[in-house]
Coordinates of C-alpha atoms and ligand atoms in Angstrom, one line a residue:
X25 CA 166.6 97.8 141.2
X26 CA 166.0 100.9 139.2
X27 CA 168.4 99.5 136.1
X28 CA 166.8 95.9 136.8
X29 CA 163.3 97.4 136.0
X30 CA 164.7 99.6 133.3
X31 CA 165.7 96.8 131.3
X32 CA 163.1 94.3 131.6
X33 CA 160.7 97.3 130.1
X34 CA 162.5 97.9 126.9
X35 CA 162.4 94.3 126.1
X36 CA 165.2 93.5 124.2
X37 CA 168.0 92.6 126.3
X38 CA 168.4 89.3 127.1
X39 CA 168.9 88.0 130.3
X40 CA 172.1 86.8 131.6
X41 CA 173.0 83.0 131.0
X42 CA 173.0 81.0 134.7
X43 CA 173.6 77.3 134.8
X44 CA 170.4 76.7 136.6
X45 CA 167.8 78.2 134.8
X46 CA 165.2 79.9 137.2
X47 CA 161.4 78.8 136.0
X48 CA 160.3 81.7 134.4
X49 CA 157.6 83.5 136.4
X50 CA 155.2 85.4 134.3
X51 CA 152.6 88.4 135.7
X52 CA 149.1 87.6 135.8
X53 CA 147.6 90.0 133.6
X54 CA 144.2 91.0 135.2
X55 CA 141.4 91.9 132.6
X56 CA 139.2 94.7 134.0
X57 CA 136.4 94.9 131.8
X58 CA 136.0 98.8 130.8
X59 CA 132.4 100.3 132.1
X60 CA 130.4 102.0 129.2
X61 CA 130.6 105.5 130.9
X62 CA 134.5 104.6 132.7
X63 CA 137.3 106.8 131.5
X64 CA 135.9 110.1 133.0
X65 CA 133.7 110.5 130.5
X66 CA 130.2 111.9 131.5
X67 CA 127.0 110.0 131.1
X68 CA 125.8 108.9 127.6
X69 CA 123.5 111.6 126.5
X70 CA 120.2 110.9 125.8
X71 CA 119.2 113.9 123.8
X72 CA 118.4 113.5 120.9
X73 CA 121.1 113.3 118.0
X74 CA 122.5 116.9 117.2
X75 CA 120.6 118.9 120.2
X76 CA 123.5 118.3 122.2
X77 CA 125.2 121.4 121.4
X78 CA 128.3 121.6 119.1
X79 CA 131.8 119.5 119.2
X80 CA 133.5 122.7 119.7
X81 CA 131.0 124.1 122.2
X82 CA 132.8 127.0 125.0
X83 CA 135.9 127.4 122.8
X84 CA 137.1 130.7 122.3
X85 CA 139.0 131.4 119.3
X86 CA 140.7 134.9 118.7
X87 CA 141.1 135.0 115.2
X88 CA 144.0 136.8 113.6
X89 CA 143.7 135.6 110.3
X90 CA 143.3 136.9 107.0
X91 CA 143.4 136.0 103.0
X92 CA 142.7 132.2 103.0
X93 CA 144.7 129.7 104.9
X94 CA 144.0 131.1 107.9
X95 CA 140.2 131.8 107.2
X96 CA 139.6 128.2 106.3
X97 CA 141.2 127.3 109.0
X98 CA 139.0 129.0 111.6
X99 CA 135.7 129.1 109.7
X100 CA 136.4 124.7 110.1
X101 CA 136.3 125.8 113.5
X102 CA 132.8 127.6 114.0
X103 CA 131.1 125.6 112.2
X104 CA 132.1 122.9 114.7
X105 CA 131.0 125.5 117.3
X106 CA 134.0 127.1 118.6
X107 CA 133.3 131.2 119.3
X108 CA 135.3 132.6 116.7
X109 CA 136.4 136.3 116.9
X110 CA 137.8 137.7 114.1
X111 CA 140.4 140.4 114.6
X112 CA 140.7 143.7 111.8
X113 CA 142.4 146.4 110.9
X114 CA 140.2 149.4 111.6
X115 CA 139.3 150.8 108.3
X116 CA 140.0 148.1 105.6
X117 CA 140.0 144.9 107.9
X118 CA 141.3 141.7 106.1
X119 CA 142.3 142.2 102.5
X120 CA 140.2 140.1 101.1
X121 CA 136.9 142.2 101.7
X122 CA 137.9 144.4 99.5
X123 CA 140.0 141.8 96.3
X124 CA 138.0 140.5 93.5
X125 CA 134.6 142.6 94.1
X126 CA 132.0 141.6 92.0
X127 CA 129.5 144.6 93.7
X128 CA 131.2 147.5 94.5
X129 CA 131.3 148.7 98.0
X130 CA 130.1 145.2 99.0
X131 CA 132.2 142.4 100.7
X132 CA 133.9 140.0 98.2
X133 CA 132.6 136.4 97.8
X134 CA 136.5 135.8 98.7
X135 CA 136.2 137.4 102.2
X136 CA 132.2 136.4 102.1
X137 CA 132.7 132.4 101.3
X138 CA 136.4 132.0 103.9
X139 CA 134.1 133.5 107.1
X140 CA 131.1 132.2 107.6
X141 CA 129.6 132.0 111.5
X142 CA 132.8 134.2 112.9
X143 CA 132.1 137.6 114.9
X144 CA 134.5 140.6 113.5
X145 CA 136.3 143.6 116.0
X146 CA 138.2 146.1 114.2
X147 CA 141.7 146.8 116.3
X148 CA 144.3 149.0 115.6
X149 CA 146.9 146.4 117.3
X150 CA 149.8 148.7 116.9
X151 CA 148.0 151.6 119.6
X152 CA 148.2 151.2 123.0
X153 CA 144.6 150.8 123.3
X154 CA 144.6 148.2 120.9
X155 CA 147.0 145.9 122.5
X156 CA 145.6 146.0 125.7
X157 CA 142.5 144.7 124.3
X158 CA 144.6 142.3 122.5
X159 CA 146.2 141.5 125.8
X160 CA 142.4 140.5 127.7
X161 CA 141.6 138.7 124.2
X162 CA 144.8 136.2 124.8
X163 CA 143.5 136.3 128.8
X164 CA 140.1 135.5 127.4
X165 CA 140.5 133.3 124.7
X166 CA 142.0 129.1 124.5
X167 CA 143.1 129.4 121.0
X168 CA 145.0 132.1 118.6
X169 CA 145.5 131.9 114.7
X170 CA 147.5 133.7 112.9
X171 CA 148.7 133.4 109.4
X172 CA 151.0 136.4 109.5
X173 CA 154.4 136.8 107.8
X174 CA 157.0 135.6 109.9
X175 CA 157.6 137.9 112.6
X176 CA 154.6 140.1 112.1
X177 CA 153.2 138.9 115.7
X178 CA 156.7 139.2 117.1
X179 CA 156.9 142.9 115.8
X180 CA 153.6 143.8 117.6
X181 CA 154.7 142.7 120.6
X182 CA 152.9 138.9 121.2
X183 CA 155.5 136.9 120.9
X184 CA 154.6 133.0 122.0
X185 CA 156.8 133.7 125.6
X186 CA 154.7 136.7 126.6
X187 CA 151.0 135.0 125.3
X188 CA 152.6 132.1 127.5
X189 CA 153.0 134.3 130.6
X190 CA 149.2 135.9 129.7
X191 CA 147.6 133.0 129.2
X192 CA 149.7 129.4 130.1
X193 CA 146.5 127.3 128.5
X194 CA 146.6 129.6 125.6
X195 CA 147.4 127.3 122.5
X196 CA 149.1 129.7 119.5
X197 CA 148.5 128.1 116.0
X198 CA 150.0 129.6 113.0
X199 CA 150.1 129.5 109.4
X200 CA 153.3 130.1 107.5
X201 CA 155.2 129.2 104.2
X202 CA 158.0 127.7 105.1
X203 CA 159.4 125.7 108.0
X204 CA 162.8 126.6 109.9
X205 CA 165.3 126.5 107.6
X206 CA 166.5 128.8 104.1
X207 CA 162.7 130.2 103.5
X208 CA 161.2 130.4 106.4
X209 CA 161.2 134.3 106.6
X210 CA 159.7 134.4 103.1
X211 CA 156.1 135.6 102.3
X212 CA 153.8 133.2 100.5
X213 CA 150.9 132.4 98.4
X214 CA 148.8 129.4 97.7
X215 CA 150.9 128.9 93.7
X216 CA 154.3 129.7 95.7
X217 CA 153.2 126.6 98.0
X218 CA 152.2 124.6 95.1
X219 CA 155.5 124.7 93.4
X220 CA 157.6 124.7 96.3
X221 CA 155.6 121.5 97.9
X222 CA 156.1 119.3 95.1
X223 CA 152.5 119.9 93.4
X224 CA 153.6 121.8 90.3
X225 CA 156.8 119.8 89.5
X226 CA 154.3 116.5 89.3
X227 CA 151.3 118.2 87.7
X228 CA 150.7 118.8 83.9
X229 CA 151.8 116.7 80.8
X230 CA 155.4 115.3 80.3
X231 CA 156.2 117.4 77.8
X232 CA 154.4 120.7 78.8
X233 CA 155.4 123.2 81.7
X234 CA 154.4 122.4 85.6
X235 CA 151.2 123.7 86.7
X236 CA 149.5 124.9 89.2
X237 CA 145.8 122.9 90.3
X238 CA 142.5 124.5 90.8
X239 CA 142.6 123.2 94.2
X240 CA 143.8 125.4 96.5
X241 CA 146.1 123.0 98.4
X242 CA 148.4 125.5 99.7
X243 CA 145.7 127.4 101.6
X244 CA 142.8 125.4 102.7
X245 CA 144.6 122.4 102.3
X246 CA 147.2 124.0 105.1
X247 CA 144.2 125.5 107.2
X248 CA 142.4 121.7 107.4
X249 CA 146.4 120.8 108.1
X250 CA 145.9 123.3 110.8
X251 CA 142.5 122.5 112.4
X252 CA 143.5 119.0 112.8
X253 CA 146.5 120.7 115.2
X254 CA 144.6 122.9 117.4
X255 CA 142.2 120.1 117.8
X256 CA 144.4 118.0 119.1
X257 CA 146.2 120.7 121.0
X258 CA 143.3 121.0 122.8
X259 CA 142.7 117.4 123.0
X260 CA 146.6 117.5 124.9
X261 CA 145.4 120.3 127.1
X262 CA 142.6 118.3 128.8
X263 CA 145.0 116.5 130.3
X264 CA 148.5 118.8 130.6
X265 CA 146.7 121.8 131.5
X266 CA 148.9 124.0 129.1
X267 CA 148.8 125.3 125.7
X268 CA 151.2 125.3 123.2
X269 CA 152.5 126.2 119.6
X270 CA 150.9 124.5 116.5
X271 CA 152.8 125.3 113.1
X272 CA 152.1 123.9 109.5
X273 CA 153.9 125.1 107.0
X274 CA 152.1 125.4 103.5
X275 CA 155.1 123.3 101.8
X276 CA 154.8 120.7 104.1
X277 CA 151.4 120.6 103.9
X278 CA 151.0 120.5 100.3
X279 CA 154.2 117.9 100.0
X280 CA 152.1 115.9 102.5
X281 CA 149.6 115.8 100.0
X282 CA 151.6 114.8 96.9
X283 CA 152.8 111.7 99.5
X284 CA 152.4 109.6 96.6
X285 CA 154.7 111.8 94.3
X286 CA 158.0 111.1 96.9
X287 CA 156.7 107.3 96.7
X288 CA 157.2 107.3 93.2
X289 CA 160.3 109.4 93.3
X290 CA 161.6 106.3 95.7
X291 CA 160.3 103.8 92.7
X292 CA 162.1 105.3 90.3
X293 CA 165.3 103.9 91.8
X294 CA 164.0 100.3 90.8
X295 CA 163.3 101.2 87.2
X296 CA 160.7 103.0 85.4
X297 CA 156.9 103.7 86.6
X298 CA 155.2 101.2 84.2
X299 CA 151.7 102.9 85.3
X300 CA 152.8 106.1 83.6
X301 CA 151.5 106.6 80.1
X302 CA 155.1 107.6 79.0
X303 CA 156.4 104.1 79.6
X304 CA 154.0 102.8 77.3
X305 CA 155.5 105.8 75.0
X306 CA 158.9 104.3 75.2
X307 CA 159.8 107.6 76.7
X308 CA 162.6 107.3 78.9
X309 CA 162.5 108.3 82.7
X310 CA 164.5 111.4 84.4
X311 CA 166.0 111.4 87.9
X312 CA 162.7 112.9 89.3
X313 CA 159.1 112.2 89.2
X314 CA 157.7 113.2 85.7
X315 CA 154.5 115.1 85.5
X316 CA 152.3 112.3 85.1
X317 CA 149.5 114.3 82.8
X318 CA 146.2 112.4 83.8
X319 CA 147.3 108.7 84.2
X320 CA 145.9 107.9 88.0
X321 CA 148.1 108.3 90.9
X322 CA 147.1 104.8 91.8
X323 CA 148.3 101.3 91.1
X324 CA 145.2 101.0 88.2
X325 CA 145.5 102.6 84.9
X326 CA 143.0 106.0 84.3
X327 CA 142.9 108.6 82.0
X328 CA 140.5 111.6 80.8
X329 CA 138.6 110.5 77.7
X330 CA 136.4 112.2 75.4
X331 CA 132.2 111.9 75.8
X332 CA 128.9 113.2 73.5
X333 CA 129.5 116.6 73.0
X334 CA 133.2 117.3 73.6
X335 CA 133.5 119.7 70.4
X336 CA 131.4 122.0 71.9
X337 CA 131.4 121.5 75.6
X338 CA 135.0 121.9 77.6
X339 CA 133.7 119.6 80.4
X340 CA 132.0 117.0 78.2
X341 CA 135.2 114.4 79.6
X342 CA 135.0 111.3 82.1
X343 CA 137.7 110.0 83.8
X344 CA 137.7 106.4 83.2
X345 CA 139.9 103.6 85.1
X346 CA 140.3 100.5 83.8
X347 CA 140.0 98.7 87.6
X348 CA 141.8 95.2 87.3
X349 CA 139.3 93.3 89.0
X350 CA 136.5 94.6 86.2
X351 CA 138.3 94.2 83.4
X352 CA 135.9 91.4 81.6
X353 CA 133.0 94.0 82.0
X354 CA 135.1 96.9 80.5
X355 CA 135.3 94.4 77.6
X356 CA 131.9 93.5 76.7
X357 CA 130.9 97.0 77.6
X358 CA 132.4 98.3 75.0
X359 CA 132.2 95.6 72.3
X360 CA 135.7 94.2 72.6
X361 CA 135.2 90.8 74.4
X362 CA 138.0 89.0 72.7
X363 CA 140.2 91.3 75.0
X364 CA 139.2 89.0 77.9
X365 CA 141.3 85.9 76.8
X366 CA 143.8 88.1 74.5
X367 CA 147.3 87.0 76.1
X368 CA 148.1 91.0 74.9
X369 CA 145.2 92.4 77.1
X370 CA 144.3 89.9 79.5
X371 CA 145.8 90.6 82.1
X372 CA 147.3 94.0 83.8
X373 CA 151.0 93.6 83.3
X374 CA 150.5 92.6 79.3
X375 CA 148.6 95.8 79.1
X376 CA 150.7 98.1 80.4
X377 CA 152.6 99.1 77.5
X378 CA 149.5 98.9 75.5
X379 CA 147.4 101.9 77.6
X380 CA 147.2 104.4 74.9
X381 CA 145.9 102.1 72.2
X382 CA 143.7 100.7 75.4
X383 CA 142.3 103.9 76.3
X384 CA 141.6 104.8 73.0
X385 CA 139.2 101.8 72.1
X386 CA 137.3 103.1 74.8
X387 CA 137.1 106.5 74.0
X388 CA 135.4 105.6 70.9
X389 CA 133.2 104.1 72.9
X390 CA 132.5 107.1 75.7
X391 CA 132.6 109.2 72.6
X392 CA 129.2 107.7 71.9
X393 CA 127.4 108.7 75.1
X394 CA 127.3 111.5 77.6
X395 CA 129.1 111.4 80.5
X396 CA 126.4 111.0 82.7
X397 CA 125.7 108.0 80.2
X398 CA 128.8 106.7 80.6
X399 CA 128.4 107.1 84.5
X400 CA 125.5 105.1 84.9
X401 CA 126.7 102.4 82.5
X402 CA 129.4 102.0 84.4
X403 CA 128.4 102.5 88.0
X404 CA 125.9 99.9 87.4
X405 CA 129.0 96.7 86.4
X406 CA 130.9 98.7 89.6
X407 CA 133.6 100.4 86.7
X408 CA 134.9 103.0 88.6
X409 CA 135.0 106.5 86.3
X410 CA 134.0 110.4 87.2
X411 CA 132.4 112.4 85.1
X412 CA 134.2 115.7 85.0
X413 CA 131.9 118.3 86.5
X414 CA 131.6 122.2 86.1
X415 CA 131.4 124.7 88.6
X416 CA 128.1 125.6 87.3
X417 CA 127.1 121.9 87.2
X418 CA 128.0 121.4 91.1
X419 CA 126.5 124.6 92.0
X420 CA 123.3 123.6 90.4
X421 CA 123.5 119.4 92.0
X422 CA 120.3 118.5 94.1
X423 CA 121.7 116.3 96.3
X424 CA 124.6 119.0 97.3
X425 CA 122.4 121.1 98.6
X426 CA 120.6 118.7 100.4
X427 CA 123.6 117.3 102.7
X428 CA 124.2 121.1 103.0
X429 CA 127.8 120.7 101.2
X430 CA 126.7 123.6 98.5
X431 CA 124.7 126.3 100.7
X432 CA 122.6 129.7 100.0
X433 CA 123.4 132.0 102.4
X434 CA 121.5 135.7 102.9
X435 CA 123.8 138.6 103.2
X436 CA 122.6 142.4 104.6
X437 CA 124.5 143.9 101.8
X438 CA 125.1 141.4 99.4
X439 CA 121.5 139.4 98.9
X440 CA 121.5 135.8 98.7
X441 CA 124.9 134.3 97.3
X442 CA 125.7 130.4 97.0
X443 CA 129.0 129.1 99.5
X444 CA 130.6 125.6 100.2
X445 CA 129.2 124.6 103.4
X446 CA 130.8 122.3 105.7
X447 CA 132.6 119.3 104.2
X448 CA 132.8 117.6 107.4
X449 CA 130.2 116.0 108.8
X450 CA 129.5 115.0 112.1
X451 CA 125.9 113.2 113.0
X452 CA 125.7 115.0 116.8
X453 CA 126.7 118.5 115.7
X454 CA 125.1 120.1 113.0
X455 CA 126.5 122.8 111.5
X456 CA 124.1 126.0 110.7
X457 CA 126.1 128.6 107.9
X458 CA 125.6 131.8 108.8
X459 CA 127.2 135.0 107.1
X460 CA 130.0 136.6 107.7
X461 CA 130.3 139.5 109.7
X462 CA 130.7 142.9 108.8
X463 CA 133.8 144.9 109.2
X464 CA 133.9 145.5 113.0
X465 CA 130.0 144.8 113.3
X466 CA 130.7 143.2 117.0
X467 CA 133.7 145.2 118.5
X468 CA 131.0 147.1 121.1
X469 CA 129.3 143.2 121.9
X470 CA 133.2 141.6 122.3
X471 CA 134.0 144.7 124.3
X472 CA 131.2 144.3 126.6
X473 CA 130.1 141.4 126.8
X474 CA 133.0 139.0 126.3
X475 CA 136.0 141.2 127.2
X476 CA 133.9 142.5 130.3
X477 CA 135.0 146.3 129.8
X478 CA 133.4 148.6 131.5
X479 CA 131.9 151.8 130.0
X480 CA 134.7 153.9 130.9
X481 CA 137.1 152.0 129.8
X482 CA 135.4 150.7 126.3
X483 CA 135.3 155.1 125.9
X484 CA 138.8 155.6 126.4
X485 CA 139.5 152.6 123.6
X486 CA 137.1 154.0 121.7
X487 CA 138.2 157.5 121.9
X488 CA 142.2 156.4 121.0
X489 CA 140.8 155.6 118.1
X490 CA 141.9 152.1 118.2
X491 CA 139.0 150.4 117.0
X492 CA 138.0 153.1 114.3
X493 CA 134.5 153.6 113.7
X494 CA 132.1 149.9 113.9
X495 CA 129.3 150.2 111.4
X496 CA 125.2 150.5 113.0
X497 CA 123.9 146.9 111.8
X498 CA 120.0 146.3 112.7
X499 CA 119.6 142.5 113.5
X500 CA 121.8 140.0 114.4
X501 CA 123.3 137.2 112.2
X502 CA 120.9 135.5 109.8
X503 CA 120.7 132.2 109.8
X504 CA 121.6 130.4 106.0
X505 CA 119.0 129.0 104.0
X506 CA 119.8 126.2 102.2
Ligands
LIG26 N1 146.4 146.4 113.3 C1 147.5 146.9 112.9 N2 148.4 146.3 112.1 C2 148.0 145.1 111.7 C3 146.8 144.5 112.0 C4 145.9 145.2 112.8 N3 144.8 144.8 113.2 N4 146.7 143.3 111.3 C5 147.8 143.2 110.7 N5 148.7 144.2 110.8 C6 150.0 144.4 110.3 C7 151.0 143.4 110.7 O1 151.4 143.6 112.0 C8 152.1 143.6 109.6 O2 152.9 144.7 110.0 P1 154.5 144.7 110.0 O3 154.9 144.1 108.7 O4 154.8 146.1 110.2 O5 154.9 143.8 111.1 C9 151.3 144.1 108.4 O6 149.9 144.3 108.9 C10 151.1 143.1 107.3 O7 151.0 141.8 107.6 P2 151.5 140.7 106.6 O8 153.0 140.9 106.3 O9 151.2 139.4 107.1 O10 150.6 141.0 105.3 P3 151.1 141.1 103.8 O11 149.8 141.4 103.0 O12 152.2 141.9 103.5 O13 151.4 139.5 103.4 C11 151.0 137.2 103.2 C12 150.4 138.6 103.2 C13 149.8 136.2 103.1 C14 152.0 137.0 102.0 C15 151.7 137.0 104.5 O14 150.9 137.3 105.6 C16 152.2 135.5 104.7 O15 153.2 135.1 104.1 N6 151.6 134.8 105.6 C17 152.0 133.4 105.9 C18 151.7 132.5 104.8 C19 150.2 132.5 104.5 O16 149.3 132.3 105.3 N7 150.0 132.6 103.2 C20 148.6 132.3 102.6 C21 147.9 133.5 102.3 S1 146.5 133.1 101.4 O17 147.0 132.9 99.9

């Protein structure tokens, strides 16, 4: 009966042929309409939009992260409300506090910018002491990250069995290079990632060396990679009950994000990328994807052409696609309507090998305006193009401080200093920036009031010397101001 049932659920198999045919006897599918509030869910709030506390709202997060994949990764999570404590060495705390100081004795704008609305306790986690608050932290908290080298939480004695046999709900998320296989014990960086993810292989000009992008895919692009997994881990545990292990590794999570590159590499098989300006150049194709300089990674033609002021200005591009569907428009707009009907530039596949000598009719053109010019000419026929912005130029944009994506934060030590506020946005929790913390500035407030040490206890830790010495902060967190 088992086997009978077993069979009929997978589908496939067809039945056995019989002479006479029994008459086919379907189920009767009952529809049961779903009620608005059914599914376990509680009652439809009726606050009002974003006063009904945060999406990540009682989640404790013990934070054993440092540099920046990590960081990124957990500062995602406070700003969706999670309680984010962030573990330290005693002393120096997380390296980055310290690299790139633009004021001396002050925290970096590297550590500053990576840990916003996180709490900081400095433990020594190789004492005694240490580890046994470590140990009430696992008890305490639903989520670890770590972005250690491999085997670094091993070596201090949390190893994923005995956090399991703490704390079974306990979900351990970490951070690493490599996957299992040849690497995976091998350190890494955010341009190690880039190379070894297929980023630097598939970036720069044909003819030039492979580069590295200003975009720091490796890291943050991992530690979003990584808040998507403990989300969703804790998603699972609603319903399992358990924790578990969330890895990404920084390749994979950087070859996940040159997708497109292993497409092409497929392509290649079939003949050459007509979409890259080297097939145009009549320059042959290897066995791997080329580095594909600025041509779009799309099926529509774009390049990076020259506007008002580019003898002067390094940033005085635009990035200019010559969209399919507005093609006409890119004619007249630039004074070269007879292309509309040419049988060389009509249509798409005729102008393939003619992009260079394409794109350069228009740059004489965009050479004429600004790029902000060019921008509104184009936005207003729907010609897709992007003006290529500075760092100053984004810092200084109205409407990015507005949505709170650029943000001014206030700093006790530092002053006022700009940051990238959340990129995510969700319309029923807000997300407020505040600074980060201070090296150790919480350790008595974790101690006491989340760890629930008593005083005895919190002066035997302290007196092992395995939190080192917290600094006296007057006030609490301030709030950004944007
Ligand atoms: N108390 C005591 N010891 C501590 C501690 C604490 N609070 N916090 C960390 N440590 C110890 C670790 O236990 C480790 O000790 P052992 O080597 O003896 O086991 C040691 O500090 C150093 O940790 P580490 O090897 O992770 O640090 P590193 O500076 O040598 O390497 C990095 C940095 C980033 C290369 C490495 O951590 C790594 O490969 N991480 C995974 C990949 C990653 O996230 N890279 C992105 C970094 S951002 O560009």
């Amino acid at each position: 009966m088992a086997k009978k049932k077993a069979l009929k659920a997978k589908g496939k198999t067809k039945a056995p042929k019989s002479k006479a045919r029994k008459p086919v006897t379907r189920p009767v599918l009952k529809v049961v309409a779903k009620k608005p509030n059914g599914g376990g869910l509680p009652k439809v709030s009726s606050k009002p939009w974003g006063k009904d506390g945060k999406a990540l709202d009682g989640v404790k997060i013990l934070d054993f992260t440092h540099v920046q994949s990590g960081p990124t990764c957990t500062q995602l999570l406070a700003w969706f409300g999670a309680d984010v404590i962030k573990v330290e060495r005693p002393g120096s705390g997380d390296i980055t506090r310290g690299q790139l100081q633009d004021v001396p004795g002050v925290d970096s704008l590297y550590f500053t910018m990576l840990n916003h609305n996180k709490r900081s306790i400095t433990l020594d986690s190789k004492s005694k002491q240490g580890m046994k608050v470590l140990e009430r932290l696992v008890k305490t908290c639903d989520v670890l990250v770590e972005n250690f080298a491999p085997g670094a939480l091993d070596r201090m004695g949390l190893t994923w069995e005995h956090i399991h046999a703490l704390n079974p709900r306990m979900i351990v998320a970490s951070v690493k290079g490599f996957g299992p296989g040849p690497y995976e014990d091998c350190k890494v960086y955010e341009n190690v990632a880039q190379c070894a993810g297929g980023s630097a292989s598939t970036t720069g000009f044909h003819d030039g060396l492979p580069l590295v992008t200003g975009a720091q895919i490796g890291d943050s692009g991992t530690g979003l990679h990584l808040a998507l997994g403990i989300v969703s881990a804790l998603y699972q545990r609603k319903r399992t009950g358990r924790g578990q292990r969330v890895l990404t590794a920084m390749q994979d999570g950087v070859l996940n994000l040159c997708r497109v590159k292993l497409r092409d590499q497929q392509r290649l098989a079939h003949g050459p990328l007509n979409e890259y300006t080297q097939f145009g150049q009549g320059i042959p194709f290897g066995e791997a994807v080329p580095r594909a300089g600025n041509d779009s990674g799309g099926g529509q033609p774009g390049v990076i052409l020259k506007c008002k002021g580019w003898e002067t200005d390094p940033n005085a591009y635009i990035y200019f696609i010559t969209q399919a569907p507005v093609w006409e428009k890119i004619c007249d707009l630039i004074g070269q309507p007879d292309w509309k009907t040419h049988p060389d530039y009509a249509k798409p596949p005729a102008r393939l090998p003619r992009l260079k000598e394409i794109f350069e009719r228009i740059e004489q053109w965009t050479k004429t305006k600004t790029k902000f010019e060019v921008m509104n000419e184009c936005n207003a026929l729907d010609i897709p193009v992007g003006p290529i912005l500075s760092m100053k130029e984004l810092a200084e944009e109205p409407s990015l401080r507005h949505t709170g994506t650029v943000v001014e934060v206030d700093h006790p030590t530092r002053g006022k200093y700009l940051s990238v506020g959340n990129p995510i946005k969700l319309s029923d929790s807000i997300t407020e920036v505040e600074r980060s913390p201070l090296l150790g500035e919480h350790t008595d407030e974790i101690l006491t009031k989340v760890l629930k040490f008593t005083p005895r206890e919190i002066a035997e830790i302290k007196a092992s010397g395995a939190t080192g010495h917290a600094p006296q902060v007057s006030g609490s967190r301030a709030q950004a101001a944007e």
